[in-house]
Amino acid sequence: MCRHLGYLGPPVPLAELLLDPAHSLLEQTWSPRDMRGGGTVNVDGFGVGWYEDDGEPARYRAAVPMWTDTAFAGLARRQRAGAVLAAVRSATVGMPVIETACAPFADGRWSFSHNGVVAGWPESLAKAAGDLDVVDLMTLEAPTDSAVLWALLRHRLRRGADPAEAVREVLGQVVRTRPESRMNLLLTDGTTLIATTWGHALSVRRGEGSVTVSSEPFGDDEQWTAVPDRSLVVADSRDVRVQPVDEGELP
Ligand code: GLN
């Protein structure tokens, strides 16, 4: 299953976060350590969303293994950012390997990633997708479960929903009927990070005015704390809150 990462803190070159550390996201493309529920490598594309001073995200995505993209490696040495959401993809069998299926999915200030699979797709998604209007459907980025989850979340965010509540709602819509789904979601607007664990690994690292969440720890392992399964993480660069998610209490 895919691997993803979110960072908020002092601006750093993208390469320092994604490429250079021991067991970096780059290394997790060919040698991930904790792929639960299938998949051995994450070579079906990658994407990085980063925020500059104006708060608007920029995005780079490609449907190639991260290590083959020398243009990105060059960019990542020069580009600094104080907020980042990045992912490497292992496409679920049956879903296309295309650039627009790679996270981050983006809308305005929002960037989103899903690590996992909705059990019983596509039929299981049909009921949830009843929420979506024609605009949502016509602007779906890819025929994947993750893109539908993003459309459901984006629909709520555009209507001004509280982001953590919107994430809980989308989680609830899926796991109420298919609790065996793997639903690690990650959302940021460049100032707050919201993440869930549901069937996949996630760890958190707090630093001097920074927070990083990542499917797998990288750099110095001792700085990381594993997030228990079935949790909601809400973090900014100063504070990290991890709350258990009770299936029965999901909206
Ligand atoms: N199901 C999603 C996709 O195929 C995410 C895959 C994953 O987490 N490996 O894009």
Coordinates of C-alpha atoms and ligand atoms in Angstrom, one line a residue:
M1 CA 0.0 0.0 0.0
C2 CA 1.1 3.5 -0.6
R3 CA 3.3 5.5 1.8
H4 CA 2.6 9.1 2.7
L5 CA 4.1 11.9 4.7
G6 CA 3.1 15.3 6.0
Y7 CA 5.3 18.0 7.4
L8 CA 4.7 21.4 9.1
G9 CA 7.6 23.5 10.4
P10 CA 10.5 25.7 9.5
P11 CA 11.1 25.8 5.7
V12 CA 13.4 22.9 4.6
P13 CA 14.6 21.8 1.1
L14 CA 12.3 19.1 -0.1
A15 CA 15.3 16.8 -0.7
E16 CA 16.1 17.0 3.1
L17 CA 12.7 15.7 3.9
L18 CA 12.0 13.3 1.1
L19 CA 15.2 12.1 -0.5
D20 CA 18.2 12.3 1.9
P21 CA 17.3 10.7 5.2
A22 CA 17.9 7.0 6.0
H23 CA 14.7 5.2 5.0
S24 CA 13.4 8.3 3.3
L25 CA 10.1 8.3 1.3
L26 CA 12.4 7.7 -1.7
E27 CA 13.8 4.6 -0.1
Q28 CA 10.2 3.5 0.8
T29 CA 9.4 3.3 -2.9
W30 CA 11.6 0.2 -3.3
S31 CA 12.0 -1.1 0.2
P32 CA 9.1 -0.2 2.5
R33 CA 9.1 -2.1 5.8
D34 CA 5.5 -2.1 6.9
M35 CA 3.2 -2.7 4.0
R36 CA 0.1 -4.1 5.5
G37 CA -2.6 -5.7 3.3
G38 CA -0.6 -6.4 0.1
G39 CA 1.8 -4.7 -2.2
T40 CA 5.6 -4.9 -2.0
V41 CA 6.8 -1.7 -3.6
N42 CA 5.5 1.8 -4.3
V43 CA 6.5 2.4 -7.9
D44 CA 3.3 3.4 -9.6
G45 CA 4.0 7.1 -9.3
F46 CA 4.4 9.8 -6.7
G47 CA 3.4 13.3 -5.8
V48 CA 4.5 16.2 -3.6
G49 CA 2.4 19.2 -2.6
W50 CA 4.3 22.1 -0.9
Y51 CA 3.3 25.5 0.4
E52 CA 5.3 28.7 -0.1
D53 CA 4.9 32.0 1.7
D54 CA 1.6 33.0 0.0
G55 CA 0.0 29.8 1.4
E56 CA -0.9 28.5 -2.0
P57 CA 0.2 24.9 -2.7
A58 CA 2.4 23.9 -5.6
R59 CA 2.3 20.3 -6.8
Y60 CA 4.5 17.9 -8.7
R61 CA 3.1 14.5 -9.7
A62 CA 4.3 11.8 -12.1
A63 CA 3.3 8.2 -12.9
V64 CA 6.8 6.9 -12.6
P65 CA 8.9 5.5 -9.7
M66 CA 10.2 8.4 -7.7
W67 CA 13.9 7.4 -8.2
T68 CA 13.6 7.6 -12.0
D69 CA 12.6 11.3 -12.0
T70 CA 15.8 13.3 -12.2
A71 CA 13.8 16.5 -12.9
F72 CA 12.1 16.1 -9.5
A73 CA 15.4 15.3 -7.8
G74 CA 16.9 18.6 -9.2
L75 CA 13.8 20.6 -8.1
A76 CA 13.8 19.1 -4.6
R77 CA 17.4 20.3 -4.0
R78 CA 16.4 23.9 -4.7
Q79 CA 12.8 24.1 -3.4
R80 CA 12.2 24.9 0.2
A81 CA 8.9 24.6 2.0
G82 CA 7.4 24.9 5.5
A83 CA 4.5 22.6 4.7
V84 CA 4.6 19.4 2.6
L85 CA 2.3 16.5 1.8
A86 CA 4.0 13.7 -0.3
A87 CA 3.1 10.2 -1.3
V88 CA 4.5 7.3 -3.3
R89 CA 1.9 5.0 -4.8
S90 CA 1.3 1.3 -5.1
A91 CA -1.8 1.1 -7.3
T92 CA -4.5 -1.2 -6.1
V93 CA -5.0 -4.0 -8.6
G94 CA -7.6 -2.9 -11.1
M95 CA -6.9 0.8 -10.7
P96 CA -5.0 2.7 -13.4
V97 CA -1.4 3.8 -13.2
I98 CA -1.8 7.5 -14.3
E99 CA -0.5 10.8 -13.0
T100 CA -3.9 12.0 -11.8
A101 CA -4.3 9.0 -9.6
C102 CA -1.3 10.0 -7.5
A103 CA -1.7 12.0 -4.3
P104 CA -1.8 14.7 -3.4
F105 CA -5.2 15.5 -4.7
A106 CA -5.6 19.3 -4.4
D107 CA -8.3 22.0 -4.2
G108 CA -7.6 25.6 -3.2
R109 CA -5.3 25.4 -0.1
W110 CA -6.1 21.7 0.5
S111 CA -3.9 18.7 -0.2
F112 CA -5.0 15.1 0.4
S113 CA -3.7 11.6 0.3
H114 CA -5.3 8.2 1.0
N115 CA -3.2 5.2 1.9
G116 CA -5.3 2.0 1.6
V117 CA -8.2 0.6 -0.2
V118 CA -12.0 0.8 0.2
A119 CA -13.1 -2.9 0.5
G120 CA -15.6 -4.0 -2.1
W121 CA -14.9 -1.1 -4.5
P122 CA -16.5 0.1 -6.7
E123 CA -19.9 -1.1 -5.5
S124 CA -19.2 -0.2 -1.9
L125 CA -18.4 3.4 -2.9
A126 CA -21.6 3.8 -4.9
K127 CA -23.7 4.5 -1.9
A128 CA -21.3 7.1 -0.5
A129 CA -21.0 8.7 -3.9
G130 CA -24.7 9.5 -3.8
D131 CA -23.6 12.6 -1.9
L132 CA -21.8 13.9 -4.9
D133 CA -23.2 16.3 -7.5
V134 CA -22.4 16.4 -11.2
V135 CA -19.7 19.0 -10.7
D136 CA -18.0 16.7 -8.2
L137 CA -18.3 13.7 -10.6
M138 CA -17.2 15.6 -13.7
T139 CA -14.1 16.8 -11.9
L140 CA -13.1 13.4 -10.4
E141 CA -9.4 13.2 -11.1
A142 CA -9.1 9.4 -11.7
P143 CA -11.2 6.3 -11.5
T144 CA -9.9 5.2 -8.1
D145 CA -11.2 4.8 -4.6
S146 CA -8.9 7.5 -3.4
A147 CA -10.2 10.1 -5.9
V148 CA -13.8 9.3 -4.8
L149 CA -12.8 9.7 -1.2
W150 CA -11.2 13.1 -2.1
A151 CA -14.4 14.2 -3.9
L152 CA -16.4 13.3 -0.8
L153 CA -14.1 15.3 1.4
R154 CA -13.7 18.2 -1.0
H155 CA -17.5 18.5 -1.2
R156 CA -17.6 19.0 2.6
L157 CA -14.6 21.4 2.7
R158 CA -16.0 23.6 0.0
R159 CA -19.1 23.9 2.1
G160 CA -17.0 25.2 5.0
A161 CA -17.2 22.0 7.1
D162 CA -14.8 21.7 10.0
P163 CA -11.9 19.7 8.4
A164 CA -11.4 17.1 11.2
E165 CA -15.1 16.5 11.3
A166 CA -15.3 16.2 7.5
V167 CA -12.5 13.6 7.7
R168 CA -14.4 11.7 10.4
E169 CA -17.5 11.8 8.3
V170 CA -15.8 10.3 5.2
L171 CA -14.1 7.7 7.3
G172 CA -17.5 6.8 8.8
Q173 CA -19.2 6.6 5.4
V174 CA -16.8 3.9 4.4
V175 CA -16.1 1.9 7.5
R176 CA -19.7 1.7 8.7
T177 CA -20.4 -0.7 5.8
R178 CA -16.8 -2.0 5.1
P179 CA -14.8 -1.9 8.4
E180 CA -12.1 -4.0 6.8
S181 CA -11.2 -1.1 4.5
R182 CA -7.8 0.5 4.9
M183 CA -8.4 4.1 5.4
N184 CA -5.3 6.1 6.4
L185 CA -6.2 9.6 5.3
L186 CA -4.0 12.7 5.3
L187 CA -5.2 16.2 4.8
T188 CA -3.4 19.6 5.1
D189 CA -4.0 23.3 4.3
G190 CA -0.4 24.1 5.0
T191 CA -1.0 25.0 8.7
T192 CA -2.9 22.0 10.1
L193 CA -2.4 18.3 9.5
I194 CA -5.2 15.9 9.9
A195 CA -4.5 12.2 9.6
T196 CA -6.3 8.9 10.4
T197 CA -5.0 5.4 11.0
W198 CA -7.4 2.6 10.0
G199 CA -5.6 -0.5 8.9
H200 CA -2.2 1.0 8.1
A201 CA 0.9 2.2 9.9
L202 CA 1.6 5.8 10.8
S203 CA 4.2 7.5 13.0
V204 CA 4.6 11.0 14.3
R205 CA 7.8 13.0 15.0
R206 CA 7.8 16.3 16.9
G207 CA 10.7 18.6 16.6
E208 CA 11.6 22.3 17.4
G209 CA 8.4 24.0 16.0
S210 CA 7.8 21.2 13.6
V211 CA 5.7 18.0 13.2
T212 CA 6.0 15.2 10.7
V213 CA 3.7 12.3 10.2
S214 CA 4.8 9.4 8.0
S215 CA 3.7 5.9 7.2
E216 CA 7.1 4.7 8.2
P217 CA 9.7 6.4 10.4
F218 CA 12.8 7.8 8.6
G219 CA 16.0 9.4 9.8
D220 CA 16.6 8.7 13.5
D221 CA 14.0 6.0 14.5
E222 CA 14.1 7.1 18.2
Q223 CA 12.4 10.4 17.4
W224 CA 9.2 8.7 16.2
T225 CA 6.1 7.5 18.1
A226 CA 3.8 5.0 16.4
V227 CA 0.2 6.1 16.2
P228 CA -2.2 3.4 17.4
D229 CA -4.5 2.0 14.8
R230 CA -8.0 3.6 14.6
S231 CA -6.8 7.1 15.6
L232 CA -7.4 10.6 14.5
V233 CA -4.4 12.9 14.5
V234 CA -4.8 16.7 14.5
A235 CA -1.5 18.6 14.5
D236 CA 0.0 22.0 13.8
S237 CA 3.7 22.9 14.2
R238 CA 3.2 23.4 18.0
D239 CA 0.8 20.7 19.1
V240 CA -0.2 17.2 18.2
R241 CA -3.4 15.6 19.4
V242 CA -4.0 11.9 18.9
Q243 CA -7.6 10.6 19.7
P244 CA -8.9 7.1 19.4
V245 CA -11.6 6.7 16.8
D246 CA -14.5 4.5 18.0
E247 CA -16.3 2.9 15.1
G248 CA -19.7 3.3 16.8
E249 CA -19.2 7.0 17.4
L250 CA -18.3 8.0 13.8
P251 CA -20.7 10.4 12.2
Ligands
GLN1 N1 -6.3 2.5 -3.6 C1 -5.5 3.6 -3.8 C2 -4.9 3.6 -5.2 O1 -4.9 2.6 -5.9 C3 -4.4 3.8 -2.8 C4 -3.4 2.7 -3.0 C5 -2.5 2.4 -1.8 O2 -2.6 2.9 -0.7 N2 -1.6 1.5 -2.1 O3 -4.6 4.6 -5.7

